[in-house]
Short mmCIF file of C-alpha atoms in Angstrom, two decimals:
data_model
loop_
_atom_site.label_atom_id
_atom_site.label_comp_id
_atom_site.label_asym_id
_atom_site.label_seq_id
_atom_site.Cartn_x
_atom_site.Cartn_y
_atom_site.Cartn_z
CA UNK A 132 7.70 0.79 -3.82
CA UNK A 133 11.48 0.38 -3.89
CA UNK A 134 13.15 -2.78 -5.01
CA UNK A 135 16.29 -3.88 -5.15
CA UNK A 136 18.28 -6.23 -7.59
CA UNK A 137 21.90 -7.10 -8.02
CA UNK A 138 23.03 -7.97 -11.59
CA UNK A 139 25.53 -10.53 -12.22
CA UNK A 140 27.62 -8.88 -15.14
CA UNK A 141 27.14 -5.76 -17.70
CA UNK A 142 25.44 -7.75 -20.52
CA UNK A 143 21.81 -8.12 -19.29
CA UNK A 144 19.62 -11.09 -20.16
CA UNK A 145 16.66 -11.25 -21.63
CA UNK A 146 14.46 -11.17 -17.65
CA UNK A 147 17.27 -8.64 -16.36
CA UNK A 148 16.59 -6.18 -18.41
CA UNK A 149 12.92 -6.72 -18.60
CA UNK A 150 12.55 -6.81 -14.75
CA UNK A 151 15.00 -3.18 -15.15
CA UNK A 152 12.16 -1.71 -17.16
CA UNK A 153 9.34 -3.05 -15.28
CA UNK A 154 10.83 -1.58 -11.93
CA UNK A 155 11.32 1.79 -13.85
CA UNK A 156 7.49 2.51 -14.64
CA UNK A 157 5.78 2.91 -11.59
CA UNK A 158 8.33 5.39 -11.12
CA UNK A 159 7.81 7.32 -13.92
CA UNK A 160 3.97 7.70 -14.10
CA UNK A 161 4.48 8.92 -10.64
CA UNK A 162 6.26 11.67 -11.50
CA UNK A 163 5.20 12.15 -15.04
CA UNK A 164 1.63 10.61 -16.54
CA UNK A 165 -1.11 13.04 -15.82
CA UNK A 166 -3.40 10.46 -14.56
CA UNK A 167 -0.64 8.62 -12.57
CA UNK A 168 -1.12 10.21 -9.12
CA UNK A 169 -4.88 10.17 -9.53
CA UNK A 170 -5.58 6.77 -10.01
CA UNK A 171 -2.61 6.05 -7.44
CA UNK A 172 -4.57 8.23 -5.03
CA UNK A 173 -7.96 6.42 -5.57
CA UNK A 174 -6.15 2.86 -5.38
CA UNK A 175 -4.31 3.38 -2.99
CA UNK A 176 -0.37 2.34 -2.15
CA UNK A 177 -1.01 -1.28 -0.95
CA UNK A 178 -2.74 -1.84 -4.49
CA UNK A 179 -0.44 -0.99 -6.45
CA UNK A 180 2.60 -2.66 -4.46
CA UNK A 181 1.05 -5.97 -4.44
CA UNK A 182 0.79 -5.75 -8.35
CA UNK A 183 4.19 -4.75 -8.83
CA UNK A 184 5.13 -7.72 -6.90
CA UNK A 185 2.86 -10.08 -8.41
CA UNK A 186 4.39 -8.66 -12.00
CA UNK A 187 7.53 -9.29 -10.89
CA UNK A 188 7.67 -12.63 -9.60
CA UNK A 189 6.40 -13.51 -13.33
CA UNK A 190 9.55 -12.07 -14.97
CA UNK A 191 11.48 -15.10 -14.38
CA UNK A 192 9.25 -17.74 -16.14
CA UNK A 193 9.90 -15.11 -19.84
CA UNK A 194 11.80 -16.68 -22.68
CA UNK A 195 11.80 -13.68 -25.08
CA UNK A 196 11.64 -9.84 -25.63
CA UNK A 197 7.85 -10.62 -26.89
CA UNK A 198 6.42 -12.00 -23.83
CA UNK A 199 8.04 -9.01 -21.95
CA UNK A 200 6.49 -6.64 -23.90
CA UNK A 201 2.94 -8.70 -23.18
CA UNK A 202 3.26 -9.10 -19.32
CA UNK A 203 4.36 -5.28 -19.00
CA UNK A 204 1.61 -4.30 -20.98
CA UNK A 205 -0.72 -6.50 -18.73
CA UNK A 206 0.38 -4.55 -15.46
CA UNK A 207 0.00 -1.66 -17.35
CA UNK A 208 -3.74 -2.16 -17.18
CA UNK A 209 -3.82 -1.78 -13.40
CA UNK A 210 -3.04 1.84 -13.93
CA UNK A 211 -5.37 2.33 -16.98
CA UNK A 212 -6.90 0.03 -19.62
CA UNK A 213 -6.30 2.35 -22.69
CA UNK A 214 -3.86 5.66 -23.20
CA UNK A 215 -1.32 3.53 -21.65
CA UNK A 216 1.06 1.52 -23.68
CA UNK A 217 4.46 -0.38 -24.14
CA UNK A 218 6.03 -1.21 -27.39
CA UNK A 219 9.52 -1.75 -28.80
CA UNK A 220 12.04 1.77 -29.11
CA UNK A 221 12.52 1.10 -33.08
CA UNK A 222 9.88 2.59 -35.47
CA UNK A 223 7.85 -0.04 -36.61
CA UNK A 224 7.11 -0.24 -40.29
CA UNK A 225 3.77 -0.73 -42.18
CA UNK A 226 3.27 -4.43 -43.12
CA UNK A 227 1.32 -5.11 -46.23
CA UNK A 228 -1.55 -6.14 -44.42
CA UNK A 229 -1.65 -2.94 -42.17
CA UNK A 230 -1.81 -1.16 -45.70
CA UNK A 231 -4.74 -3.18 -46.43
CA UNK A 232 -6.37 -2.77 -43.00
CA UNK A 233 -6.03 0.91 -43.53
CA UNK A 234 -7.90 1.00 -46.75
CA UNK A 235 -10.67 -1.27 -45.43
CA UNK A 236 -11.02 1.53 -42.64
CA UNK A 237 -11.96 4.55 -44.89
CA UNK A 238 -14.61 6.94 -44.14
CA UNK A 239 -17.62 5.93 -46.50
CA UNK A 240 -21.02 7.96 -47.26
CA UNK A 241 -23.74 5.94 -48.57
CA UNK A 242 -27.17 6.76 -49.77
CA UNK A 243 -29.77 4.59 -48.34
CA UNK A 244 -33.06 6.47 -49.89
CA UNK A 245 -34.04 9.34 -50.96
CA UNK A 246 -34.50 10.58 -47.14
CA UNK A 247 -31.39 9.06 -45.27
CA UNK A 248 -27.64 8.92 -45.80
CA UNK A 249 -25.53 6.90 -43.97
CA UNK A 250 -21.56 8.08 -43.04
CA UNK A 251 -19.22 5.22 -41.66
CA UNK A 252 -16.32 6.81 -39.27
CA UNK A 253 -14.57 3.94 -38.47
CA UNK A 254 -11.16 6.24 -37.19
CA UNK A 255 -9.89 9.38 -37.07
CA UNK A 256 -6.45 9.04 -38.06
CA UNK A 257 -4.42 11.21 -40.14
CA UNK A 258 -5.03 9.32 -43.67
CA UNK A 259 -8.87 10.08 -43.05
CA UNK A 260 -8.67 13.89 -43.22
CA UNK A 261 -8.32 14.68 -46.65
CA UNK A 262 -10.39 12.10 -48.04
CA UNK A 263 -13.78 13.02 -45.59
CA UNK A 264 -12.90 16.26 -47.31
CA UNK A 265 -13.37 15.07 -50.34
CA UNK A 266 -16.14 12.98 -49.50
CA UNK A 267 -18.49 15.69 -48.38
CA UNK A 268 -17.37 17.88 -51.20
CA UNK A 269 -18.05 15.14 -53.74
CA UNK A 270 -21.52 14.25 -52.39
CA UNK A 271 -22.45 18.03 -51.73
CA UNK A 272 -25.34 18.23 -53.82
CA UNK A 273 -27.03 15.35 -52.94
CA UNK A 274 -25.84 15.47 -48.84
CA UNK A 275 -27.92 19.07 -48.91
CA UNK A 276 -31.16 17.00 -49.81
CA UNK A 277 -30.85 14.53 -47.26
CA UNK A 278 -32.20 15.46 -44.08
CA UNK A 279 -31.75 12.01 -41.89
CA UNK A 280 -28.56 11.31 -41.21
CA UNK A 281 -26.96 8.36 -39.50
CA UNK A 282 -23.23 8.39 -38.15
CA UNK A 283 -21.87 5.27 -37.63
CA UNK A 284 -18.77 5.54 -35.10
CA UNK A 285 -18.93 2.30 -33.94
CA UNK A 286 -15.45 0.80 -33.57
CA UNK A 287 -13.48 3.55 -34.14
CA UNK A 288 -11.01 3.61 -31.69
CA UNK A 289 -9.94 7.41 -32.29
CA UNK A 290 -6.93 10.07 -33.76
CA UNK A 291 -7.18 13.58 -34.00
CA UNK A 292 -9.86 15.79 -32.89
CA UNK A 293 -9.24 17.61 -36.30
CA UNK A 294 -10.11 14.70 -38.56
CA UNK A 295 -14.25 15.19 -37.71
CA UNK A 296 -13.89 18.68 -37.79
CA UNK A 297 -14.90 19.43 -41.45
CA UNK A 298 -18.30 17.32 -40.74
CA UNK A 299 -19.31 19.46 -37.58
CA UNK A 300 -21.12 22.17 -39.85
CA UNK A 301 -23.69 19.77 -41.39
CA UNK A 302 -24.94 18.71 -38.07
CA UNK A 303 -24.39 20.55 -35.11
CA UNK A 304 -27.73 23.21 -34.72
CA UNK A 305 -27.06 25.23 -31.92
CA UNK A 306 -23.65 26.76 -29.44
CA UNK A 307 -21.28 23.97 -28.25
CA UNK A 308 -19.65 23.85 -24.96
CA UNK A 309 -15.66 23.01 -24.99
CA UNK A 310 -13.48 22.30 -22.43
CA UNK A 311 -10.14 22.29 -23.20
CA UNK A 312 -7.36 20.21 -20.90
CA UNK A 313 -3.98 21.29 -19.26
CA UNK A 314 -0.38 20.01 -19.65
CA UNK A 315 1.26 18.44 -16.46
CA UNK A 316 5.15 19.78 -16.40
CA UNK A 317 8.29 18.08 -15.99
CA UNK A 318 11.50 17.66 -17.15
CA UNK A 319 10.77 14.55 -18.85
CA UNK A 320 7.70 15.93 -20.47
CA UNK A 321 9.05 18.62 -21.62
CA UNK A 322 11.68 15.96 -23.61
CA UNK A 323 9.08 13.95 -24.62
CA UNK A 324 7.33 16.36 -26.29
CA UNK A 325 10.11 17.40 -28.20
CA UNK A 326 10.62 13.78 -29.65
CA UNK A 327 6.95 13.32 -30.78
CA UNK A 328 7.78 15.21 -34.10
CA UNK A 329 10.93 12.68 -34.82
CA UNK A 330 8.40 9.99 -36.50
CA UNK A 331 5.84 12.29 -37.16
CA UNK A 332 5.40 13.56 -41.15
CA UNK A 333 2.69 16.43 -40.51
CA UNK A 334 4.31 19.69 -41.40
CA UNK A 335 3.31 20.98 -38.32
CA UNK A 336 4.60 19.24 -36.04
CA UNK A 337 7.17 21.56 -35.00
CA UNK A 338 5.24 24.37 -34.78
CA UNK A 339 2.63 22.91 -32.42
CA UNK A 340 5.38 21.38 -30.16
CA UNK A 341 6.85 24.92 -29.50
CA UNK A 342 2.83 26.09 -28.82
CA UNK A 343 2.98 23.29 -25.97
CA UNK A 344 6.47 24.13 -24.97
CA UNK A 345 6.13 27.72 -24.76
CA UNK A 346 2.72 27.13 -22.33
CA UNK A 347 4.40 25.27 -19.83
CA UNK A 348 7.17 28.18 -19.77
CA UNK A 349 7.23 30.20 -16.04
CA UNK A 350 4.92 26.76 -14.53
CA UNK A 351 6.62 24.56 -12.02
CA UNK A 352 7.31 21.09 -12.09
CA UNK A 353 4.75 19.15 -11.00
CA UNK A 354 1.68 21.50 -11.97
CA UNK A 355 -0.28 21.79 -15.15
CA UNK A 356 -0.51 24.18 -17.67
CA UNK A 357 -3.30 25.44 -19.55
CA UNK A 358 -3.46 24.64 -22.94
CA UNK A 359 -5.56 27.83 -23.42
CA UNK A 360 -5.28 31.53 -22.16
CA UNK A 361 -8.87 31.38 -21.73
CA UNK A 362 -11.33 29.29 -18.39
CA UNK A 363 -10.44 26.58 -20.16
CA UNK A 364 -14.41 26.60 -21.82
CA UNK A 365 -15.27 27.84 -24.92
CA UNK A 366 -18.70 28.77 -26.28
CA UNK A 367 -18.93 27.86 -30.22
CA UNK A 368 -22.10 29.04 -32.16
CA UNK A 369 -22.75 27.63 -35.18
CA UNK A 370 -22.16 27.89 -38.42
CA UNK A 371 -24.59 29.36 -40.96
CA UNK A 372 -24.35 25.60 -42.90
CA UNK A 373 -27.31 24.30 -43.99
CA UNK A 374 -28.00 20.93 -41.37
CA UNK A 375 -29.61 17.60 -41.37
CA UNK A 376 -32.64 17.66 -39.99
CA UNK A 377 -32.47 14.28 -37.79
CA UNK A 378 -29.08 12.87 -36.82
CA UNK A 379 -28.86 9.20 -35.59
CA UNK A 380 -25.04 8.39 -33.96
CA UNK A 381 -24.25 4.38 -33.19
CA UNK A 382 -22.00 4.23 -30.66
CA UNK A 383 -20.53 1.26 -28.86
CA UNK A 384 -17.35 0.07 -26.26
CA UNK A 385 -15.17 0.34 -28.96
CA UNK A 386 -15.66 4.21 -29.27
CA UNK A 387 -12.51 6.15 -27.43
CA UNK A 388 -10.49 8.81 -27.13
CA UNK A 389 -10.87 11.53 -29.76
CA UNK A 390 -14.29 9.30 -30.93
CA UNK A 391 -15.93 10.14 -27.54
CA UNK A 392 -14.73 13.85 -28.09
CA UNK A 393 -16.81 13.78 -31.13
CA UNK A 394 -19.78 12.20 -29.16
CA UNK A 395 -19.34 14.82 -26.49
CA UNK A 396 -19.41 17.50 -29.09
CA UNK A 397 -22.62 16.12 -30.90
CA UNK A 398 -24.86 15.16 -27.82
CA UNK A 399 -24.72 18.92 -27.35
CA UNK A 400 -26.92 19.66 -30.53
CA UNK A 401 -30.72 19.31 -30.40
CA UNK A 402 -31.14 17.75 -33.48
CA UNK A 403 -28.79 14.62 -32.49
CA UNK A 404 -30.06 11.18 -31.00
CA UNK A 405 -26.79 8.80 -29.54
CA UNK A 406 -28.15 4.81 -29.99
CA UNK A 407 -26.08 1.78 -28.81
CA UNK A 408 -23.67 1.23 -25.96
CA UNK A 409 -21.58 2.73 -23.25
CA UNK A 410 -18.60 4.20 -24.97
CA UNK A 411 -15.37 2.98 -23.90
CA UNK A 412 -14.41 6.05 -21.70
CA UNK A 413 -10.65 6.64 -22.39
CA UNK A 414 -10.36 10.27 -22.52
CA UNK A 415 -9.84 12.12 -19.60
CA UNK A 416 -5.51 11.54 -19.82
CA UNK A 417 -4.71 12.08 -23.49
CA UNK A 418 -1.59 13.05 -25.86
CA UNK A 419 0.54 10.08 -25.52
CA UNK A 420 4.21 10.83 -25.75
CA UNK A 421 7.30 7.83 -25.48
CA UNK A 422 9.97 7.23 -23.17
CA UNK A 423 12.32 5.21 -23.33
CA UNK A 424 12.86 2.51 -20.84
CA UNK A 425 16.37 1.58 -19.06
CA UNK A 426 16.98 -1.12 -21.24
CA UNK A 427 16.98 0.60 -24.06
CA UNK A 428 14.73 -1.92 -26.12
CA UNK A 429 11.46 -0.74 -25.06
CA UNK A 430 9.82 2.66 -24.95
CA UNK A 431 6.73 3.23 -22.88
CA UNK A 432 3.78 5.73 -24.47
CA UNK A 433 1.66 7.62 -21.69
CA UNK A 434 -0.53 10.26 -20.74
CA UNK A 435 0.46 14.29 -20.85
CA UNK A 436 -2.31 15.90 -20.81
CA UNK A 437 -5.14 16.12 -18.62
CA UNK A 438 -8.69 17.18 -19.11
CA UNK A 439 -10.35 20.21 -17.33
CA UNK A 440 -13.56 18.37 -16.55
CA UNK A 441 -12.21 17.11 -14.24
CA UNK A 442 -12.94 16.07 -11.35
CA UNK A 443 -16.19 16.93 -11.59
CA UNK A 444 -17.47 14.92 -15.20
CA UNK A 445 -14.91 12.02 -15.70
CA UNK A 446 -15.39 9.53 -18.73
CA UNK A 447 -12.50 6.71 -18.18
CA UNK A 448 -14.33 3.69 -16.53
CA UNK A 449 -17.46 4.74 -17.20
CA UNK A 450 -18.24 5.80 -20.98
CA UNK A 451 -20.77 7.75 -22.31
CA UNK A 452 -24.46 6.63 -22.14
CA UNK A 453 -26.10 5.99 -25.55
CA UNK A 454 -29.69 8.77 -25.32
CA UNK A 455 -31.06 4.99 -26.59
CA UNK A 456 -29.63 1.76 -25.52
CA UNK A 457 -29.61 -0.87 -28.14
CA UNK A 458 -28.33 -4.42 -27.16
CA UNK A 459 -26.27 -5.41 -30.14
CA UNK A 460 -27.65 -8.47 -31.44
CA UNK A 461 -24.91 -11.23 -32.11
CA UNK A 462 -26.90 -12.77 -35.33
CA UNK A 463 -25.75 -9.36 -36.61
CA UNK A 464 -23.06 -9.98 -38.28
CA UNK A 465 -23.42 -7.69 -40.76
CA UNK A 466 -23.44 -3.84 -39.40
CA UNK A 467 -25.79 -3.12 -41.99
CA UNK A 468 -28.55 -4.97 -40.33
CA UNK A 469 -28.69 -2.45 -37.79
CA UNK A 470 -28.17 0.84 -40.13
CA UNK A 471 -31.22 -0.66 -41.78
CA UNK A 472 -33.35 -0.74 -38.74
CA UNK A 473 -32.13 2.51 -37.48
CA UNK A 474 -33.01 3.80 -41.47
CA UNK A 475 -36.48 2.84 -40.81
CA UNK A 476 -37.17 4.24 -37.14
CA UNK A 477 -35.18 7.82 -38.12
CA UNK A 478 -38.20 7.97 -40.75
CA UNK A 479 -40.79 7.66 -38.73
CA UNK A 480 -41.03 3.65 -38.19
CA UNK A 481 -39.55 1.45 -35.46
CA UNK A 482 -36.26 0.24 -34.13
CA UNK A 483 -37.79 -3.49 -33.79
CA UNK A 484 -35.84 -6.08 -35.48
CA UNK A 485 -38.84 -7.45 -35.99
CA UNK A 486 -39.68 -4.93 -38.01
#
């Protein structure tokens, strides 16, 4: 895939510099995106050169820096539809209404009966962690009572594997298989890794960017490194928590990343039952880090990591199967309406909706 173009003067216009940065990107997940030679390998060359060109030949009919952004993001897409993205290079700051947004995603616990609680994860992003603390410390008393439990993850698009962490003890029954992914090494990597913390708050940051820097150390560019010293597979027992007796998960397209993690993690214990849809399966490249495109105005975000399951038990493209498929019902507006059928069928009764 090599293209050339010859610029008329310094200062770039507005489909000179986006064609630059279009050009650039094949390039780079080449070299650099830990899923970019797979899926080039299982497209093949011809593919991915006729979709370059087609992208291309649309750069000249852009009139701003907005619909560059949206017809870069659209050939990212032949690549991979998620763990792929392009945005501008300046931090972007909170609107009000993403403040609002953010609040109206909140982890929730509610009580249905006596018999059945109900906890909404609709994300797992940082702002969730400490109050799903508090939520299951709050509600201790009455949580230990209830032994049907249903887990609503539908929607929630995923964060950090850490965020569901403190919930794992009230549910999972029995020893949990793991397995952890590797880090593919390069130059560019390696830089990107370092910038991650520069618009990051967690106090941590640092300290688990030198943990990734110092496992790639003595590995040649090109190859991955092991995010563990171990296989790569850990066995987990479980904890001595007391658990719920019956667990009910709703899953649906919407579930990714770190959510399907989760799902992984809980389809493992007996006492857990998976109903709705296909997840979205966008997990097997992870750990987005940015780099900044040759214009200058546009940084892309891709994949650094790659999972150890592979090739043998991918998830991107195909999901994870619900144990029960349940066709979501478009009369149901209201995701209650299901929790409330679910409620009755966890207690013995039946998943009808005409019941």
């Amino acid at each position: 895939m090599v293209f050339f173009f010859c610029f008329k003067s310094a200062a770039l216009t507005i489909k000179e510099d986006c064609l630059l940065d279009l050009q650039k990107i094949p390039y780079h997940l080449l070299a650099n995106d830990a899923g970019g030679k797979d899926i080039f390998n299982r497209k093949g060359k011809i593919y991915f050169e006729d979709s370059l060109h087609y992208h291309q030949s649309r750069v000249s009919t852009i009139t701003s820096e907005q619909e560059c952004l949206d017809l870069i993001g659209e050939y990212l897409k032949v690549w991979r539809d998620g763990h792929l993205y392009i945005g501008p290079s300046s931090k972007q700051k909170y609107t009000t209404a993403t403040r609002k947004e953010k609040l109206k995603r909140l982890a929730e616990i509610k009580f249905i009966n006596p018999n059945v609680v109900y906890v909404g994860l609709p994300n797992f992003q940082n702002y969730n962690k400490e109050h799903l603390k508090k939520l299951l410390l709050d509600n201790r008393d009455q949580l230990l009572l209830t032994k049907n439990w249903i887990i609503d993850v539908r929607g929630n698009g995923g964060g950090s594997d850490s965020i569901y962490y403190p919930i794992l003890p009230w549910i999972i029954s029995n020893e949990t298989i793991r397995v952890s992914a590797s880090w593919l090494v390069t130059e560019d990597n390696k830089s990107a890794q370092k910038r991650i913390c520069d618009n990051n708050d967690s106090a941590d940051c640092d300290a688990k960017v030198q943990k990734i820097l110092d496992s790639m150390k003595g590995v040649a560019n090109g190859d991955f490194a092991s995010q563990t010293k171990s296989t790569g597979v850990s066995f987990t027992p479980p904890s001595n928590h007391p658990k719920a007796e019956k667990v009910a998960v709703l899953i649906d397209n919407k579930c990714a990343s770190s959510c399907e993690e989760f799902i992984l993690l809980l389809k493992q214990s007996f006492n857990v039952k998976t109903l709705g849809q296909r997840t979205a399966g966008l997990l097997d490249y992870s750990n987005l880090r940015p780099y900044q495109l040759p214009s200058g105005k546009r940084e892309l975000w891709y994949a650094t990591s790659r999972s150890n399951r592979l090739p043998y038990f991918p998830i991107d493209s195909y999901g994870i199967a619900p144990d029960i498929y349940l066709p979501f019902d478009n009369a149901e507006s209201d995701k209650f309406i299901l929790v409330k059928r679910v409620a009755n069928w966890i207690e013995g009764g039946s998943l009808s909706p005409k019941q």
